[in-house]
Coordinates of C-alpha atoms and ligand atoms in Angstrom, one line a residue:
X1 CA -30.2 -62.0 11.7
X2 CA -30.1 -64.6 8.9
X3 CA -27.1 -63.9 5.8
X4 CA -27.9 -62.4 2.7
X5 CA -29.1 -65.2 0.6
X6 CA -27.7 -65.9 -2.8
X7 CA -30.5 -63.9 -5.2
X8 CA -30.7 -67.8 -7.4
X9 CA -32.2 -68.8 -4.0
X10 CA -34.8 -66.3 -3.9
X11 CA -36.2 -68.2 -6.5
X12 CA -37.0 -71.0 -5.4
X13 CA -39.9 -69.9 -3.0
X14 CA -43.5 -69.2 -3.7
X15 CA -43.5 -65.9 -2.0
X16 CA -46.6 -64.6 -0.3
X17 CA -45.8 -61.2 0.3
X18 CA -42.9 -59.4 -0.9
X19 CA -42.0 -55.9 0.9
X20 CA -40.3 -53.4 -0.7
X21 CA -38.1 -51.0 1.6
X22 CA -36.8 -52.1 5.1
X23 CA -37.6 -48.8 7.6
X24 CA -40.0 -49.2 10.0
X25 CA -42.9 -49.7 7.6
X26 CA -41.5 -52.5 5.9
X27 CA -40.3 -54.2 9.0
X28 CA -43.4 -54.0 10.7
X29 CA -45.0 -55.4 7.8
X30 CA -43.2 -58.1 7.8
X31 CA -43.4 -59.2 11.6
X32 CA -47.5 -59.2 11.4
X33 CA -47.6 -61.0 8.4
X34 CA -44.9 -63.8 9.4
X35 CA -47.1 -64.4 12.2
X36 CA -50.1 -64.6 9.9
X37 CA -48.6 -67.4 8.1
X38 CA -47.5 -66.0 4.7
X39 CA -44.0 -65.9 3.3
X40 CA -42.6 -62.8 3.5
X41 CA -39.4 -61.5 1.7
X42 CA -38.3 -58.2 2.4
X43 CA -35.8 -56.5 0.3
X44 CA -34.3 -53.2 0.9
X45 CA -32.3 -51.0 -1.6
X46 CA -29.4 -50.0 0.7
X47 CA -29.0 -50.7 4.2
X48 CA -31.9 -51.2 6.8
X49 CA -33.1 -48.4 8.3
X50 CA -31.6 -46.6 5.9
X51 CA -34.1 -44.3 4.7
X52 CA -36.0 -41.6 7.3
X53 CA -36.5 -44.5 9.5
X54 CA -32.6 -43.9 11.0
X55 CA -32.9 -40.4 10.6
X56 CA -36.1 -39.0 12.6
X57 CA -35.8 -37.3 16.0
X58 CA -36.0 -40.5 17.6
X59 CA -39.2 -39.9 19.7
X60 CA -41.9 -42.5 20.5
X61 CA -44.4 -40.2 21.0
X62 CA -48.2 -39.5 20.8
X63 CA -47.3 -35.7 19.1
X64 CA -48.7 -33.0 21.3
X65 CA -49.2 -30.6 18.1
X66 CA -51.7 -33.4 16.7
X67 CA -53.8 -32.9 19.4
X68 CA -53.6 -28.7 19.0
X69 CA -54.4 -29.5 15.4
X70 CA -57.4 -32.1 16.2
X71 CA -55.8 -35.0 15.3
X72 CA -56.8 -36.8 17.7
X73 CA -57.0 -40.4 16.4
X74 CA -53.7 -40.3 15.5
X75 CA -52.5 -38.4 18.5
X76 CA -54.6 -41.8 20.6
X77 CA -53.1 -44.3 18.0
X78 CA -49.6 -43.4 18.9
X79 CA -50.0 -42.6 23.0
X80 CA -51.3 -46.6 22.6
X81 CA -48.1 -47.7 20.9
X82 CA -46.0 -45.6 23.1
X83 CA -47.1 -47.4 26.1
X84 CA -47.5 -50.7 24.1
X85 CA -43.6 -50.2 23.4
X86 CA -42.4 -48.9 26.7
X87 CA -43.9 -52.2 28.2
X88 CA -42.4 -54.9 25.4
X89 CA -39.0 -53.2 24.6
X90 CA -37.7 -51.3 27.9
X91 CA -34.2 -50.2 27.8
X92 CA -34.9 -49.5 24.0
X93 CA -38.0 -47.2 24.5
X94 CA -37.2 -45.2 27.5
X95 CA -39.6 -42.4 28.8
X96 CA -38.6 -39.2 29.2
X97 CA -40.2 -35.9 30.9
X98 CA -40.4 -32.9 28.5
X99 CA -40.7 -29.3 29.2
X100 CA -42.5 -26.4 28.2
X101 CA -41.9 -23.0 29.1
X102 CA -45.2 -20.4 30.5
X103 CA -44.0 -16.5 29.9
X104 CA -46.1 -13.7 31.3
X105 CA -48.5 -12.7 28.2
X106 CA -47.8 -15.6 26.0
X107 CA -50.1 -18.3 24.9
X108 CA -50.5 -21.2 26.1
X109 CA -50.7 -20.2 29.4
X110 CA -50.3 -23.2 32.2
X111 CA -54.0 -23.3 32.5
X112 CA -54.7 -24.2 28.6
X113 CA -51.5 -26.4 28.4
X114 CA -52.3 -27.9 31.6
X115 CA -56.0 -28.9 30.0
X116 CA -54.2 -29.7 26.6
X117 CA -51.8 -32.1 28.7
X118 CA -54.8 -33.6 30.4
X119 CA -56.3 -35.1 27.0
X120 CA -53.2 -36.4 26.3
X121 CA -52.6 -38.6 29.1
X122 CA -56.4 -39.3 29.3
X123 CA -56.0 -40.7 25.8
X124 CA -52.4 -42.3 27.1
X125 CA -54.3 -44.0 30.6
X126 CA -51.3 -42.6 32.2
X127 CA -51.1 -39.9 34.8
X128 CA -48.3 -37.8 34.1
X129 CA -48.5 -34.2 34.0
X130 CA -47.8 -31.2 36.1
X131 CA -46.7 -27.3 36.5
X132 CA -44.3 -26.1 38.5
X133 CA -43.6 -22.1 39.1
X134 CA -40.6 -20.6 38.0
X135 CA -37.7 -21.6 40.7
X136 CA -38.3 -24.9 40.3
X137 CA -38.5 -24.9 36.7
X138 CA -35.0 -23.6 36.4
X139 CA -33.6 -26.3 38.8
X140 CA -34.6 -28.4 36.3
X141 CA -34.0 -26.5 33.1
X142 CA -30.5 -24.5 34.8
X143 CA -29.8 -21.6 31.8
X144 CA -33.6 -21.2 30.4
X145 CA -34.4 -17.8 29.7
X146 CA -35.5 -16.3 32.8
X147 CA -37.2 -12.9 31.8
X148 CA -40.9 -13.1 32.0
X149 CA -40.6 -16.8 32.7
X150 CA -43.9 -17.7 35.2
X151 CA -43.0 -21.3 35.0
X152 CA -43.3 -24.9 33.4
X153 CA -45.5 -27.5 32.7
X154 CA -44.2 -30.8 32.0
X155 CA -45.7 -34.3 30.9
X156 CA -44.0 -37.6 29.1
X157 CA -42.8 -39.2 26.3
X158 CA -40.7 -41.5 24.8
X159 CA -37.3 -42.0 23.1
X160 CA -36.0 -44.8 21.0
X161 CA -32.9 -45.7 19.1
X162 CA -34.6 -45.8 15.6
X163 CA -32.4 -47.9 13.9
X164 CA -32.1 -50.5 16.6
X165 CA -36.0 -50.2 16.5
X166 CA -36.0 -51.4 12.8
X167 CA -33.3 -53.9 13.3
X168 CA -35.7 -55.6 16.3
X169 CA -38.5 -55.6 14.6
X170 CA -36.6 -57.0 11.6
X171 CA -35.0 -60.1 13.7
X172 CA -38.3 -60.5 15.4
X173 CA -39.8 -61.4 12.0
X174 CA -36.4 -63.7 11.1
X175 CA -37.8 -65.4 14.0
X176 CA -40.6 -66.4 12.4
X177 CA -39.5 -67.1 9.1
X178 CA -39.1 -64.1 7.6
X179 CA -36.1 -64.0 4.6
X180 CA -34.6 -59.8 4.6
X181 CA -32.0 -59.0 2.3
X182 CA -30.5 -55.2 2.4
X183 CA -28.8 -54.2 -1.0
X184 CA -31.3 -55.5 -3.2
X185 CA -33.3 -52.6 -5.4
X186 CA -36.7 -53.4 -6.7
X187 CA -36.3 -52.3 -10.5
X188 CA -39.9 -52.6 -11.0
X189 CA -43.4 -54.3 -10.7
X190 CA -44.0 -57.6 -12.8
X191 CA -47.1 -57.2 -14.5
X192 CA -49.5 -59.7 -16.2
X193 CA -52.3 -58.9 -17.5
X194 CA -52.2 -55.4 -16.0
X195 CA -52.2 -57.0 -12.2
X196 CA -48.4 -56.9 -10.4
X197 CA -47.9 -60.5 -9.9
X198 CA -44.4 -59.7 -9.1
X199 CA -41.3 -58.1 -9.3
X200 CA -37.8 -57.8 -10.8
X201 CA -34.8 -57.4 -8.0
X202 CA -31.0 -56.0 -8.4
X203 CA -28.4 -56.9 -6.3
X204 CA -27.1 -53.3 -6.2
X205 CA -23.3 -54.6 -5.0
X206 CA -23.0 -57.2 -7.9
X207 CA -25.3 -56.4 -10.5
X208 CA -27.1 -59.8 -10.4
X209 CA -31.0 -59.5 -11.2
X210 CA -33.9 -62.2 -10.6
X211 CA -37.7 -62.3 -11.2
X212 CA -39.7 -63.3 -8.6
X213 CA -43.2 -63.8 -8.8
X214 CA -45.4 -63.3 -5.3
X215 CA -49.5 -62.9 -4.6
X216 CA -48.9 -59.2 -3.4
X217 CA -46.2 -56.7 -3.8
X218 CA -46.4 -54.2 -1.3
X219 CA -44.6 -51.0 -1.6
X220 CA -43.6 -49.1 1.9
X221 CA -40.4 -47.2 0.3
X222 CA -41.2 -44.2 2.1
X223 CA -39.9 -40.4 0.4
X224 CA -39.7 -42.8 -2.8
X225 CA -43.1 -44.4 -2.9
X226 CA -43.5 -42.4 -6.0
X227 CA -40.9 -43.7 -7.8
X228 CA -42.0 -47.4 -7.8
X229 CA -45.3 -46.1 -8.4
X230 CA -44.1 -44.5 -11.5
X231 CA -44.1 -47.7 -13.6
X232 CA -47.5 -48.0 -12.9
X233 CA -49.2 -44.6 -12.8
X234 CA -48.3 -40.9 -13.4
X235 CA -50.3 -39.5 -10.5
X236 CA -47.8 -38.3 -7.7
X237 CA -48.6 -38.9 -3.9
X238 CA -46.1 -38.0 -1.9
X239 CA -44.2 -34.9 -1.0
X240 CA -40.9 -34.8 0.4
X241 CA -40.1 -32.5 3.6
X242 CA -36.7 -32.8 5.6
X243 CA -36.3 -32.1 8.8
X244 CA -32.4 -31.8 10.0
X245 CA -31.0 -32.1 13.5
X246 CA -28.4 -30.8 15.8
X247 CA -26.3 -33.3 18.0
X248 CA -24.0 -31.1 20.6
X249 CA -21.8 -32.5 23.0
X250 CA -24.0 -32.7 26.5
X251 CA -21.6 -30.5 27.5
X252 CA -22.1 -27.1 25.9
X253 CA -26.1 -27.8 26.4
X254 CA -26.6 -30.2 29.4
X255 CA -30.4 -30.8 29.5
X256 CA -31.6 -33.7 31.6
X257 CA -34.8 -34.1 30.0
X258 CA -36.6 -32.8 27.1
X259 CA -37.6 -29.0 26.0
X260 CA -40.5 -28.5 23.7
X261 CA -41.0 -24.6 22.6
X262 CA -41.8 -22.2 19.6
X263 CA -38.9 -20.8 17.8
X264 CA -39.3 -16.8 18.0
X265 CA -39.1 -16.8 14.0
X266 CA -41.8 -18.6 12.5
X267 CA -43.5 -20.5 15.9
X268 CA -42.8 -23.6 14.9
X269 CA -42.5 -26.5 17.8
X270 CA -38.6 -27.5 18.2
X271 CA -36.9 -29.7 20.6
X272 CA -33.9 -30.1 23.1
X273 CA -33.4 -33.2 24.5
X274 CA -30.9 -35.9 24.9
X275 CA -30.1 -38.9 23.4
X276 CA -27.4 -41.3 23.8
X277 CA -25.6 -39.2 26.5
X278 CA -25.5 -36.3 24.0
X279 CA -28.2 -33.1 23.1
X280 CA -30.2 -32.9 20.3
X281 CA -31.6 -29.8 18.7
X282 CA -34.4 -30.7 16.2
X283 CA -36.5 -30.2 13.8
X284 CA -36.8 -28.4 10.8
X285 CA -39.3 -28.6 7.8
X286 CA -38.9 -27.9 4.3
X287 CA -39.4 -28.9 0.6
X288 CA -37.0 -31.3 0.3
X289 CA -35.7 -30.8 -3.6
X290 CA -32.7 -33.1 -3.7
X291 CA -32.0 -36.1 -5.2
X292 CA -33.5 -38.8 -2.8
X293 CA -31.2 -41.4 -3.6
X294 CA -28.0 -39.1 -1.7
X295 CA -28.7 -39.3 2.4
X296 CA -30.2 -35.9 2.6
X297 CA -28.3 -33.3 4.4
X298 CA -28.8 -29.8 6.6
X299 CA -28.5 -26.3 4.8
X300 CA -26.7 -23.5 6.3
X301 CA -29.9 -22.0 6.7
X302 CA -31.2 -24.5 9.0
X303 CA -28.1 -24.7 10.7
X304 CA -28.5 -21.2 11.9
X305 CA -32.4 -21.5 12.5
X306 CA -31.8 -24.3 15.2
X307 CA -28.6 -22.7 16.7
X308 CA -30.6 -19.1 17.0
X309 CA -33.5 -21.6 18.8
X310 CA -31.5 -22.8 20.9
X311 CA -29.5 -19.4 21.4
X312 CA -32.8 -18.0 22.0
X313 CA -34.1 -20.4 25.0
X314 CA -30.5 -21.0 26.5
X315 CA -29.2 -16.9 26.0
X316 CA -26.0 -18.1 28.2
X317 CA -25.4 -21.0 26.6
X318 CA -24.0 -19.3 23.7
X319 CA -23.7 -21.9 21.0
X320 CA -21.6 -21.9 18.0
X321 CA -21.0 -24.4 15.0
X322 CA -17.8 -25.3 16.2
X323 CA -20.2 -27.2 19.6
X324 CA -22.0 -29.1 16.9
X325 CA -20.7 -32.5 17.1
X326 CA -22.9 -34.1 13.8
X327 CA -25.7 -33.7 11.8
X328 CA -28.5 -35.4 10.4
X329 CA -31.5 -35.0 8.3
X330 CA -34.2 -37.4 7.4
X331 CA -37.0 -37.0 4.4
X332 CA -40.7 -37.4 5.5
X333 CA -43.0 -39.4 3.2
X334 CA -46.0 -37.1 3.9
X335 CA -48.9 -37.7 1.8
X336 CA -49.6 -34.3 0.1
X337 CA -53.1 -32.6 0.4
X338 CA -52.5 -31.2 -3.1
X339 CA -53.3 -27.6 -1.6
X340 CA -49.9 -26.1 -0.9
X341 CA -50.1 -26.0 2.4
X342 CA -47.0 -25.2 4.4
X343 CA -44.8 -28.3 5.2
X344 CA -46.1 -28.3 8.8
X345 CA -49.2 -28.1 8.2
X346 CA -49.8 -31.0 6.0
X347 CA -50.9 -34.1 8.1
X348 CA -48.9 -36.8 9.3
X349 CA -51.0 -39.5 9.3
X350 CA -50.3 -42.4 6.5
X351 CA -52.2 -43.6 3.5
X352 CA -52.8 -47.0 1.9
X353 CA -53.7 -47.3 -1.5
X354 CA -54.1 -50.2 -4.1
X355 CA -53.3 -49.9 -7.3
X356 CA -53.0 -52.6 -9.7
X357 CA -52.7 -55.1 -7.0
X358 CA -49.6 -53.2 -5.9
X359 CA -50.1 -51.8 -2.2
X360 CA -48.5 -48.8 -1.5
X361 CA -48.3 -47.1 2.1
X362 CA -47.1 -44.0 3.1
X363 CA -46.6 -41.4 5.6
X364 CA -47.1 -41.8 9.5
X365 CA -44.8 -41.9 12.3
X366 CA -42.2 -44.4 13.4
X367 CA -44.4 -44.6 16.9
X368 CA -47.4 -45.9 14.8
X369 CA -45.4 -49.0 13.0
X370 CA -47.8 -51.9 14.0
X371 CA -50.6 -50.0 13.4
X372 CA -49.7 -48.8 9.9
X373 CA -48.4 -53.0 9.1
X374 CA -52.3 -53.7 10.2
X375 CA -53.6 -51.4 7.9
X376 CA -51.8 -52.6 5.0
X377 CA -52.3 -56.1 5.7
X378 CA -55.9 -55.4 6.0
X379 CA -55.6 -54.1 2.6
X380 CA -53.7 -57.3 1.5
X381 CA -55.8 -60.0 2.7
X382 CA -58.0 -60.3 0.3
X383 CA -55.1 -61.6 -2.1
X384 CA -53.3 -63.5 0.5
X385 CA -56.8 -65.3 2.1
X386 CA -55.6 -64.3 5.5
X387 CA -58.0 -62.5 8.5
X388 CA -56.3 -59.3 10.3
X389 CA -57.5 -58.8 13.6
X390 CA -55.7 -56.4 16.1
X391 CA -55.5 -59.0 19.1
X392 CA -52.9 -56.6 20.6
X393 CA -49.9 -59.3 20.6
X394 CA -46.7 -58.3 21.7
X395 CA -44.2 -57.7 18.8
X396 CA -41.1 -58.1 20.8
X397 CA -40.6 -61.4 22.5
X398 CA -39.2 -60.5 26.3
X399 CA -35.5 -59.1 26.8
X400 CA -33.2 -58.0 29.0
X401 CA -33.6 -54.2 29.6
X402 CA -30.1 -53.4 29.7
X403 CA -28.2 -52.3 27.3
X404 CA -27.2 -55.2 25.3
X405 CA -30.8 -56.5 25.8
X406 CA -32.0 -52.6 24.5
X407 CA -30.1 -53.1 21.3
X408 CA -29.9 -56.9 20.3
X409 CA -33.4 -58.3 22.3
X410 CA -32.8 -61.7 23.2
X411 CA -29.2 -62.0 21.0
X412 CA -28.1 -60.3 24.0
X413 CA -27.1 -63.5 25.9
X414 CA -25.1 -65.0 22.8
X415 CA -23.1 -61.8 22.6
X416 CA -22.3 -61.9 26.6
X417 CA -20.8 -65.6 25.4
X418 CA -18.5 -63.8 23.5
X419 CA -15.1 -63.3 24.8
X420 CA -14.7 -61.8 27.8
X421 CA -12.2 -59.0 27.0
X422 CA -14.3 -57.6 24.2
X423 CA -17.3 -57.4 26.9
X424 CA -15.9 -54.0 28.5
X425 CA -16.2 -50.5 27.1
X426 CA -13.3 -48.7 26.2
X427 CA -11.6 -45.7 25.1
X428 CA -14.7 -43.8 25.5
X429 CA -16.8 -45.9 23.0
X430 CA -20.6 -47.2 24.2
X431 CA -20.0 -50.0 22.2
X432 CA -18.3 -53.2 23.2
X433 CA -16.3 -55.3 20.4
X434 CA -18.3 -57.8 21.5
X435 CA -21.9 -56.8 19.7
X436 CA -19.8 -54.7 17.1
X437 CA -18.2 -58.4 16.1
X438 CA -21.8 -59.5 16.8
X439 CA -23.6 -57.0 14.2
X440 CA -20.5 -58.0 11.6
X441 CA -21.6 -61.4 11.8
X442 CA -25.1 -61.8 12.3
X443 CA -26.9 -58.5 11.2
X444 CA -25.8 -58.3 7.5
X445 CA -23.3 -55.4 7.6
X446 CA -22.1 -55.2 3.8
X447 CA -20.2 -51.3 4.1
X448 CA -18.3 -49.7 7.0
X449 CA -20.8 -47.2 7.0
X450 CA -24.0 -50.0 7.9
X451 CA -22.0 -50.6 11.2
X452 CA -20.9 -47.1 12.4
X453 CA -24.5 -45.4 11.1
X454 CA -27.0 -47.6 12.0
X455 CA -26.2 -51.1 13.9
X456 CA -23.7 -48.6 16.4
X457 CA -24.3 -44.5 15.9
X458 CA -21.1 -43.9 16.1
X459 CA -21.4 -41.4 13.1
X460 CA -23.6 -39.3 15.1
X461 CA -22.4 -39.4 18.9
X462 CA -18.4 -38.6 18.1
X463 CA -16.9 -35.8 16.7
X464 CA -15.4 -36.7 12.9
X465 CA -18.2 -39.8 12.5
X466 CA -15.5 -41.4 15.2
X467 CA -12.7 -41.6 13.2
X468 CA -10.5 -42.3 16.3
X469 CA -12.4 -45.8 16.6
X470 CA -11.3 -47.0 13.4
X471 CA -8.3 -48.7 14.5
X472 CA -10.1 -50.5 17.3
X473 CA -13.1 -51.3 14.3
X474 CA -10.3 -52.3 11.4
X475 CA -9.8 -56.0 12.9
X476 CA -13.1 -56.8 13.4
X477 CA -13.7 -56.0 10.1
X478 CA -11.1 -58.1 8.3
X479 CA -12.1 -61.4 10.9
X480 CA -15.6 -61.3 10.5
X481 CA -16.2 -59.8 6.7
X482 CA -12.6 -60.8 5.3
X483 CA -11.8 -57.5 4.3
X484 CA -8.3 -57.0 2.6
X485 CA -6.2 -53.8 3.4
X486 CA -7.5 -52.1 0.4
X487 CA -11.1 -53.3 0.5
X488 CA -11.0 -51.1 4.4
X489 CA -9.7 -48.6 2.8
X490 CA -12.3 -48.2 0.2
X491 CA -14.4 -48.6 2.8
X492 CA -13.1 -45.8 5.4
X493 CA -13.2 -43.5 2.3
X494 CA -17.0 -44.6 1.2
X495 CA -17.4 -43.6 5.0
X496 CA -16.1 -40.6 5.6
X497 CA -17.2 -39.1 2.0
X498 CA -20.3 -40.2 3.4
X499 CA -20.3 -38.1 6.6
X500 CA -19.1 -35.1 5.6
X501 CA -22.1 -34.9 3.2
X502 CA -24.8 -35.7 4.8
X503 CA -23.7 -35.9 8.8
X504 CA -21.1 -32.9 9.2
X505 CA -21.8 -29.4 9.3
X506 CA -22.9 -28.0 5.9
X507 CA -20.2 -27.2 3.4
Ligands
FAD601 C1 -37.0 -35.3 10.5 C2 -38.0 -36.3 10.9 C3 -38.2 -36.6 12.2 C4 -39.1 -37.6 12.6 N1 -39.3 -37.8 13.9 C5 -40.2 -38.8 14.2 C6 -40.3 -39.1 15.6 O1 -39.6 -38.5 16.5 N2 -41.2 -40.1 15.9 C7 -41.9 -40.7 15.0 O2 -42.7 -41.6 15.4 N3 -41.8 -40.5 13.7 C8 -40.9 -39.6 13.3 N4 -40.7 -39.3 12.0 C9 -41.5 -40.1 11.0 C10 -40.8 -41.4 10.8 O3 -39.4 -41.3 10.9 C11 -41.1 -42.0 9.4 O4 -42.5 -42.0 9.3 C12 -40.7 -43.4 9.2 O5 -39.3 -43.5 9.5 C13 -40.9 -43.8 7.8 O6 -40.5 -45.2 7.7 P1 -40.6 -45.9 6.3 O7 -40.2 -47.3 6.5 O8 -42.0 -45.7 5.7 O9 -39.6 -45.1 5.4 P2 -38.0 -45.2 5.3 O10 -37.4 -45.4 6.6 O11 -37.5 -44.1 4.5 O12 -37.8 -46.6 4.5 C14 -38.1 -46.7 3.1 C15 -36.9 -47.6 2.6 O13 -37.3 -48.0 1.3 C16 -36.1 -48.1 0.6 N5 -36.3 -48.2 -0.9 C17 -36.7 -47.1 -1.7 N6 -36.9 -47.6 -2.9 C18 -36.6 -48.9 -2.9 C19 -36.6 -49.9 -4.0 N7 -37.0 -49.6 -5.2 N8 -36.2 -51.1 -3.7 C20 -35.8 -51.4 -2.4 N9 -35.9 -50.5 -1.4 C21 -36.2 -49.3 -1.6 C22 -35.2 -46.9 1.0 O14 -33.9 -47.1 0.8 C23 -35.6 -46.8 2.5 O15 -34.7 -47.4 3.3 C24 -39.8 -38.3 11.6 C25 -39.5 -38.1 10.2 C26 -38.6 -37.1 9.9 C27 -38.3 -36.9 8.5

């Protein structure tokens, strides 16, 4: 990944395209329209991946429930980009079976599941689906509830580490001359003669601001797509629902493979799967009514909701706070129908609009990325005199598919010429010093946290956001950033404030 360039130098280029917010959307953006020719800045207000886009449930999935809701183009959009990204990024996009429990009396049986599962990987070209009876299930599923359980019916998806996801996509588009700059706040829209022609740009570490004029501004800030909108128009587009996570030490819940099933309260679909050698309990969704610019965090009340799921399908299990290892809660940018309908039931699908030359996009999945940047760019190319055709090219150039390869694509080699004592994993950690001094260096880290939160996970895999790693993480630090002793101490306390409010248990 390229440095941070000096904002003065920003200046200096006619820009094409600049891209506000660097999650998914933004990244993806980026990538098609680098390779389209156009010059492409992207700027993001904090870290990459920041946003939702390091805080969803990590899936790379088509979404069974879009299906049971008709939503079938986006339900075929996204089985196309799972297989799409299982093919160009393996190691990083892993498949994985999921379960769903059959009870005597309770709907969907296997027969209605089994038809349900049989459009999905129709629409998937895949083959991938069956139903065993109940013995079998609970070989794989050991501690499911047993009473009244007939059997299970199980198909595929995918999972992904999100933030890695973004950080690919990101260096993909570096590749092709792409300039990305985290830290940097877009203020507001330039505007002349009521067209944006442009836009004014904070450094939010120093303070420094710079006017930069481009043919299109295109706004993909997610949850805060409203707030950049606000200089423009007072109509309001998007509404805000979180959805929190557990992450439990495999341990206390060892689950080889995924659980799909309705929580006995309110029927709503939630997961157990695992990730990252840990298990995941997930999701919730809710009004989110907090201040978007704090990383949102779980409630007490959904704490207990996804402990009494998993209670409820794992009775022996027994789980208590004390299991849960970290937390963490991301805001989807879901495009309100206006009709207050509940959170789940609002669509998940995203929206492009124009407005005053400024293109906004939000909503959809991280699964759906290169679609969504297609989209947009469609919208775009009028201004920038470009042609968008899907002709299906890869986004990733080929990697490795182990696990340096997973996380750093083709960097991977460079970081094996590292020394060879930071190569091994130690202590416990999954990550070597090796691609932690690699990320110090080359992926823009500006705070302790942009290392242990999203370039590692640290934050989320070890109990107290990994605070035994620190001394290991502390030298690195000062030889690649030049951090003083009380510069990592600011930092370890910007960290750890961080995690107990938005990746601990709730207060
Ligand atoms: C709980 C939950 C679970 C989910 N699970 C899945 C899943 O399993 N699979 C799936 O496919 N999808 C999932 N999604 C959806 C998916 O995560 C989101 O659709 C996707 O991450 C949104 O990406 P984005 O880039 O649009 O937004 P974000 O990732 O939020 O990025 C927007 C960025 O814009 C930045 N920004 C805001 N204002 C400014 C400004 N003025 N200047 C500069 N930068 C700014 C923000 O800091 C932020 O980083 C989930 C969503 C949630 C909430």
């Amino acid at each position: 990944m390229n440095e941070r360039k000096p904002m003065a130098e920003l200046k200096a280029v006619d820009w094409d395209l600049i891209v506000v917010g660097g999650g998914i959307t933004g990244a993806g953006i980026v990538r098609e329209a680098a390779r389209r020719g156009c010059k492409v800045l992207l700027v993001e207000q904090a870290d990459f991946a920041w946003g939702t886009s390091s805080r969803s449930s990590k899936m790379v999935h088509g979404g069974l429930r879009y299906i049971a809701a008709g939503d079938i183009r986006l339900t075929w959009h996204s089985l196309v980009e799972r297989e799409r990204l299982l093919r160009e990024a393996p190691g990083l996009v892993t498949r994985l079976g999921y379960w769903f429990a059959h009870y005597d009396k309770t709907f969907p049986g296997p027969w209605v599941f089994g038809l349900l599962l049989s459009v999905y990987d129709l629409l998937a070209r895949v083959r991938d689906h069956r139903y065993v009876a109940r013995a079998k299930f609970l070989e794989q599923m050991p501690g499911y509830r047993e009473q009244g359980l007939r059997g299970g019916s199980r198909y595929t998806d995918a999972l992904v580490d999100d933030a890695r996801l973004v950080l690919r996509v990101l260096e993909e588009a570096m590749g092709a001359g792409v300039c990305v700059r985290n830290y940097t706040r877009v203020e507001a829209p330039l505007l002349h003669a009521g067209e944006v022609v442009g836009a004014r740009l904070r450094d939010v570490e120093s303070g420094e601001t710079v006017e930069l004029s481009c043919r299109t501004l295109i706004n993909a800030t997610g949850a805060w797509a409203d707030r950049l909108r606000s200089t423009i128009t007072t109509s309001k587009r998007v509404r805000p629902l979180r959805g929190s996570h557990l992450v439990l030490a495999s341990e206390r819940l060892p689950v080889r493979e995924a659980t799909i099933f309705m929580h006995p309260k309110d029927g709503r679909a939630v997961f157990i799967y695992p990730w990252q050698g840990r298990t995941i309990i997930g999701t919730t969704d809710l009004d989110h009514q907090q201040d978007l610019d704090e990383e949102a965090h779980i409630s007490r009340a959904e704490l207990d909701y996804l402990l009494s799921a998993a209670n409820h399908e794992f009775p022996a299990a027994a789980l208590v706070e004390a299991d849960v290892i970290a937390t963490f809660s991301g805001v989807r940018p879901i495009v309100s129908s206006g009709r207050g309908l509940h959170p789940s039931q609002e669509k998940r699908d995203h929206s492009v609009f124009v407005e005053q030359g400024m293109i906004t996009v939000t909503g959809g999945k991280l699964t759906t990325f290169r679609q969504i940047a297609l989209d947009v760019l469609r919208a775009a190319a009028p201004r920038l005199g470009i042609v968008v055709r899907d002709r299906g090219e890869a986004v990733f150039a080929p990697a490795p598919a182990d696990r340096l390869g997973a996380r750093f694509g083709r960097a991977a080699r460079q970081i094996e010429a590292l020394p060879a004592e930071e190569q091994a994993l130690r202590s416990g950690l999954d990550y070597s010093l090796a691609e932690m001094r690699w990320s110090l260096r080359h992926e823009q880290v500006v705070h302790l946290d942009d290392l242990l939160l999203r370039r590692t996970r640290i934050g989320l895999l070890y109990r107290q956001g990994g605070s035994e790693f620190l001394a290991l993480i502390a030298p690195l630090c000062r030889q690649e950033l030049g951090w003083s002793e009380e510069r990592w101490q600011a930092e370890v306390e910007r960290y750890q404030r961080i995690w107990q409010r938005s990746y601990a248990l709730p207060a």
